[in-house]
PDB file of C-alpha atoms and ligand atoms in Angstrom:
ATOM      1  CA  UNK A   1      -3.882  11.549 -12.224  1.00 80.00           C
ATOM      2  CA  UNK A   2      -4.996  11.464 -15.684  1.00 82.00           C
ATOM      3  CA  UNK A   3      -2.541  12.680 -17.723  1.00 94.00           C
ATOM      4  CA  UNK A   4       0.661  11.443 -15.878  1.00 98.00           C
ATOM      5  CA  UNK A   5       2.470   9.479 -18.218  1.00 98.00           C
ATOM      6  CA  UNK A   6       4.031   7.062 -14.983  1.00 98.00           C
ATOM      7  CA  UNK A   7      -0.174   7.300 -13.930  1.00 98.00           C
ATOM      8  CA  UNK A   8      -0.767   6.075 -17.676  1.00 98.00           C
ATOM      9  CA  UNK A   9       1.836   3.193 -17.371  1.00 98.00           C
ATOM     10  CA  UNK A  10       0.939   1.721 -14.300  1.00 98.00           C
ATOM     11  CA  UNK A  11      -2.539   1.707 -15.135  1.00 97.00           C
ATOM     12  CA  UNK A  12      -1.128  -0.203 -18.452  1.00 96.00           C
ATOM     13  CA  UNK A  13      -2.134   2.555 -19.973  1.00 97.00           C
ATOM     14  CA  UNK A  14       0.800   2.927 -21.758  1.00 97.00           C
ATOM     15  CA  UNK A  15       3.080   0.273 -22.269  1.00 98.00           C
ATOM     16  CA  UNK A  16       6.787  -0.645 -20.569  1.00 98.00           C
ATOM     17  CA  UNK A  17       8.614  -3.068 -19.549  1.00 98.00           C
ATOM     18  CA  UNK A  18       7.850  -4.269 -16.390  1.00 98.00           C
ATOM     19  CA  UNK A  19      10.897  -5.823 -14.495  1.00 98.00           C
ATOM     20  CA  UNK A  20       8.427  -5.980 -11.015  1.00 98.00           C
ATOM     21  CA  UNK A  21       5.389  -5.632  -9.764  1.00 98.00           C
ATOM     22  CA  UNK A  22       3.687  -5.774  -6.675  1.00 98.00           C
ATOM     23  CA  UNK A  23       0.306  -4.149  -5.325  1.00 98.00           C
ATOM     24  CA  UNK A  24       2.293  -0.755  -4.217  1.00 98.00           C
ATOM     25  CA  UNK A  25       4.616  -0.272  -7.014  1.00 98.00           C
ATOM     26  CA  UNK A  26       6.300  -0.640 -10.537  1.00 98.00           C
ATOM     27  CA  UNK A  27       9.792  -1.164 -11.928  1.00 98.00           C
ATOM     28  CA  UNK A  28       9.681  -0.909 -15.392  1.00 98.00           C
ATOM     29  CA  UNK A  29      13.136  -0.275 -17.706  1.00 98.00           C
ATOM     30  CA  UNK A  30      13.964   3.346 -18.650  1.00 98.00           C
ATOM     31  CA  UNK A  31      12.828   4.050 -22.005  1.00 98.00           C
ATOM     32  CA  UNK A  32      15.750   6.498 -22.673  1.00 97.00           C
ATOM     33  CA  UNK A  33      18.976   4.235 -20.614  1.00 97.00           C
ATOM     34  CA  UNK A  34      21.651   6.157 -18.987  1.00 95.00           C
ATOM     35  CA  UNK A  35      23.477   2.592 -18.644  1.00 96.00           C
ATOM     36  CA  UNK A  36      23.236  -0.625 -19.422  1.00 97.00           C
ATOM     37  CA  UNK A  37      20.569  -1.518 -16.972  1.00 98.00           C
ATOM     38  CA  UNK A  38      18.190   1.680 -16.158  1.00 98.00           C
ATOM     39  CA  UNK A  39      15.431   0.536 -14.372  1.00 98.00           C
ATOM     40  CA  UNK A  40      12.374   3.429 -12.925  1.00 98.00           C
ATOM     41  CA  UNK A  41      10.265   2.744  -9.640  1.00 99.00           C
ATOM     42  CA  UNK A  42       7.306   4.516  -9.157  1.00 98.00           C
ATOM     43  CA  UNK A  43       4.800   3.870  -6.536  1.00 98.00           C
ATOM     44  CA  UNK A  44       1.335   3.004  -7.837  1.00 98.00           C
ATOM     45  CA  UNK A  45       0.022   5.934  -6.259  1.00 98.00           C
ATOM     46  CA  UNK A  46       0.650   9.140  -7.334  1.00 98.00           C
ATOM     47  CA  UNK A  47       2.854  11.454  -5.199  1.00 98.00           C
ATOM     48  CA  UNK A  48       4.278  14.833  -7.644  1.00 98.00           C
ATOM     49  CA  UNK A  49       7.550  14.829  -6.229  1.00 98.00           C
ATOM     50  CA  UNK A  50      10.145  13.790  -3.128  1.00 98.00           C
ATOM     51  CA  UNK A  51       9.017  17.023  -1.595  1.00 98.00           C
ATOM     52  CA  UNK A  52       5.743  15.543  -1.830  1.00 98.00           C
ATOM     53  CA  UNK A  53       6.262  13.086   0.551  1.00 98.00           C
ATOM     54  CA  UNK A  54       4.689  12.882   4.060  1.00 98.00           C
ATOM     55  CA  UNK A  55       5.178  10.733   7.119  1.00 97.00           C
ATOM     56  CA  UNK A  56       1.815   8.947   6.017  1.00 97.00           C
ATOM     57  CA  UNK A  57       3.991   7.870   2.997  1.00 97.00           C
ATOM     58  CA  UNK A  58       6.624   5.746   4.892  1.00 97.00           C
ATOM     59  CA  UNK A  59       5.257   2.266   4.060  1.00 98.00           C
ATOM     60  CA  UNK A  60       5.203   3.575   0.481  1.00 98.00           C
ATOM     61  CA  UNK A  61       8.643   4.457   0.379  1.00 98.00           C
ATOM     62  CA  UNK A  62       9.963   0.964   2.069  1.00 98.00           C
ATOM     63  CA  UNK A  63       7.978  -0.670  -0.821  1.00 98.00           C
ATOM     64  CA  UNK A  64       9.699   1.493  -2.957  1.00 98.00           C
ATOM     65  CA  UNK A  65      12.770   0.566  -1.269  1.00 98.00           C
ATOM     66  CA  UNK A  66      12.392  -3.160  -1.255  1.00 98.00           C
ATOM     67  CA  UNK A  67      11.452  -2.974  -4.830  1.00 98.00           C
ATOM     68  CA  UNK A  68      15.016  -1.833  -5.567  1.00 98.00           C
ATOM     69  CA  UNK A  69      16.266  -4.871  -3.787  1.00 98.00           C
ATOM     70  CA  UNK A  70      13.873  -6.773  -6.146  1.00 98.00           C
ATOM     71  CA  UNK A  71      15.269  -5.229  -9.107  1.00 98.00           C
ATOM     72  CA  UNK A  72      19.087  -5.420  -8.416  1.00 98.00           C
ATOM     73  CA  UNK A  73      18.709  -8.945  -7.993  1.00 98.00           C
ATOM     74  CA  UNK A  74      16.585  -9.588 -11.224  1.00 98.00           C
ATOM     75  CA  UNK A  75      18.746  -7.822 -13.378  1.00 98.00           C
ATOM     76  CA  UNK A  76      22.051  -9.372 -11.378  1.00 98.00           C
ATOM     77  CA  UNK A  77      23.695  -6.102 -10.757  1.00 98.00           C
ATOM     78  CA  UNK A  78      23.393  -6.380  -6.587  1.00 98.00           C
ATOM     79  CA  UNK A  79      26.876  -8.282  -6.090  1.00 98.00           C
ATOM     80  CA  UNK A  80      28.416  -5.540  -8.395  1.00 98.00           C
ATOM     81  CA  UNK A  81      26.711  -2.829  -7.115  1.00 98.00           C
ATOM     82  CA  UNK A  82      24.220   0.011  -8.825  1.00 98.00           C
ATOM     83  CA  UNK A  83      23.309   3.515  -8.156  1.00 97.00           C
ATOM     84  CA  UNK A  84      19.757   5.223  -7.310  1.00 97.00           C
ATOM     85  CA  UNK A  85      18.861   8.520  -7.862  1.00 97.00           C
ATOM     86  CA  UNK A  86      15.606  10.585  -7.352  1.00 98.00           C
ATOM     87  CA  UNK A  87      15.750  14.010  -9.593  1.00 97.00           C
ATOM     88  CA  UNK A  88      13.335  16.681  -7.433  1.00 98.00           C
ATOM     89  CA  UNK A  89      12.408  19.498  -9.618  1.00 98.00           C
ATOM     90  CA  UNK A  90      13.144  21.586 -12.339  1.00 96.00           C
ATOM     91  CA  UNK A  91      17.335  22.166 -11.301  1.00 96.00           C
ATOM     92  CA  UNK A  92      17.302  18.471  -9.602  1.00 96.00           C
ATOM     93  CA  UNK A  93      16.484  17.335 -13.472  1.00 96.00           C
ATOM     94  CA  UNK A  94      12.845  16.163 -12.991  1.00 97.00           C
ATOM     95  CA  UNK A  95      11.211  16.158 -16.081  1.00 97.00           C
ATOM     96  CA  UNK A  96       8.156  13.394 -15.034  1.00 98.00           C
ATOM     97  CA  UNK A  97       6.385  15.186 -11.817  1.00 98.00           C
ATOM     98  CA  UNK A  98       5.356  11.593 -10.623  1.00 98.00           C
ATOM     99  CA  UNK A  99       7.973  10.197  -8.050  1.00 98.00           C
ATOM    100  CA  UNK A 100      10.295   8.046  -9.600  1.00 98.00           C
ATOM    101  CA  UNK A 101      13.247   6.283  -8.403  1.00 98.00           C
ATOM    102  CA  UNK A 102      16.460   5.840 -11.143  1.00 98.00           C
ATOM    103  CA  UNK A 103      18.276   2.416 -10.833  1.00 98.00           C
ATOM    104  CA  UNK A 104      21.319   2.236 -12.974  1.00 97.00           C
ATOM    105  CA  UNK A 105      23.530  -0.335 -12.810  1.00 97.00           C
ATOM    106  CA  UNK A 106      25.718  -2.756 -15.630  1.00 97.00           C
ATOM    107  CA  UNK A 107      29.140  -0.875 -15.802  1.00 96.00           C
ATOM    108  CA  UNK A 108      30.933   1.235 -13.317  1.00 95.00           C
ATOM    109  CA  UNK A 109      29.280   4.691 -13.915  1.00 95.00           C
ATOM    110  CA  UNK A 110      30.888   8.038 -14.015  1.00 90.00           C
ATOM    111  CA  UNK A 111      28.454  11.028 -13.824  1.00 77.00           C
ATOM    112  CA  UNK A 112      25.125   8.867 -15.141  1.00 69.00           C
ATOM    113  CA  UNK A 113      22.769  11.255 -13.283  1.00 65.00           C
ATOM    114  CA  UNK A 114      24.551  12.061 -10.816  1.00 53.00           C
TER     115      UNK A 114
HETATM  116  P1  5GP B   1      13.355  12.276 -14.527  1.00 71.27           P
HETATM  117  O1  5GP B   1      14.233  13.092 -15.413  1.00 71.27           O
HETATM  118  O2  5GP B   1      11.957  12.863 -14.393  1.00 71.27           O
HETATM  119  O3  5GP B   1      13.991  11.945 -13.211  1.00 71.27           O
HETATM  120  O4  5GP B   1      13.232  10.865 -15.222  1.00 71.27           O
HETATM  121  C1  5GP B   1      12.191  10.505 -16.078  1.00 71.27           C
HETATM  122  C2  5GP B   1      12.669   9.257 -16.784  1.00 71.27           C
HETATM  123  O5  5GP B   1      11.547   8.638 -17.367  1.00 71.27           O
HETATM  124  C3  5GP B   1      13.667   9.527 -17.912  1.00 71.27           C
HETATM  125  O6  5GP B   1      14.867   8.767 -17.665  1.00 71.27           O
HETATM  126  C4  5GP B   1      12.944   9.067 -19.174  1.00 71.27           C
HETATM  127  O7  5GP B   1      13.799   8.431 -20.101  1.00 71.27           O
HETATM  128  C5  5GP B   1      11.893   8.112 -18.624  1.00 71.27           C
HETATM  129  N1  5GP B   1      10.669   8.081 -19.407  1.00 71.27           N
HETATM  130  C6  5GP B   1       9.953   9.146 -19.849  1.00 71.27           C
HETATM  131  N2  5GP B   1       8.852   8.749 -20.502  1.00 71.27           N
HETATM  132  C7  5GP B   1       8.875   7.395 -20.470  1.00 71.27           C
HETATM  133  C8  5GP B   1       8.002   6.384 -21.002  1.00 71.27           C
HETATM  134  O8  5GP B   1       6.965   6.669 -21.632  1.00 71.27           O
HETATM  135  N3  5GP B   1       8.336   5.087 -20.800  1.00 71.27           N
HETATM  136  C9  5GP B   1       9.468   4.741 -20.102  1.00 71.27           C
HETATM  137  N4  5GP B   1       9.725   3.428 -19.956  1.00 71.27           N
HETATM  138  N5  5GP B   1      10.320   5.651 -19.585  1.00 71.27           N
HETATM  139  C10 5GP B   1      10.023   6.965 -19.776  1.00 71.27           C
HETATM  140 ZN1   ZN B   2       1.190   9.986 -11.678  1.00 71.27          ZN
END
């Protein structure tokens, strides 16, 4: 999609912070944290929204998945535990209409996105 912002950044396009990467997907840190560690996953293929998402898109979301796993550990917040969130449209609080997952983690969190 060409003028997806979360398109634009995994193409490089426009530059993060990546905290992973693999051939599927990209955790890169939130450039507006809700807590002290606010990492966003995105598959590298563009999918609008959760809604969006079809059985042919299981493998996608277990990378997705296992990418969290990745993250928690890099940024050391697995023992203590983290949250994940995925806003769907306009009321769910989705402003970037590529899916996204949220992982916030670093201090015990009150109502961070939730
Ligand atoms: P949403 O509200 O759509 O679930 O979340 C979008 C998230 O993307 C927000 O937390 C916002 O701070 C983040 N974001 C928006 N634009 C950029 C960007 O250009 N770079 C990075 N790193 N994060 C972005
Ligand atoms: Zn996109």
């Amino acid at each position: 999609m060409k003028d997806c912002i979360f398109c634009k950044i995994a193409r490089g396009d426009i530059p993060s912070n990546t905290v992973y990467e693999n051939d599927k997907v990209l955790a890169f840190d939130d450039i507006n944290p809700m807590a002290p560690v606010h990492v966003i996953v995105i598959p590298k293929k563009h999918v609008a929204t959760l809604l969006d998402v079809i059985p042919e898109h299981v493998d996608m979301m277990g990378d997705i998945f296992s990418a969290v796993t990745e993250v928690a550990r890099i940024k050391g917040i697995d023992e203590k535990g983290f949250r994940t969130v995925i806003n769907c449209n306009e009321e769910g609080g989705q402003v970037i209409f590529h899916l996204h997952l949220h992982v916030l983690g670093g201090k015990k969190l009150q109502d961070e996105l939730a």
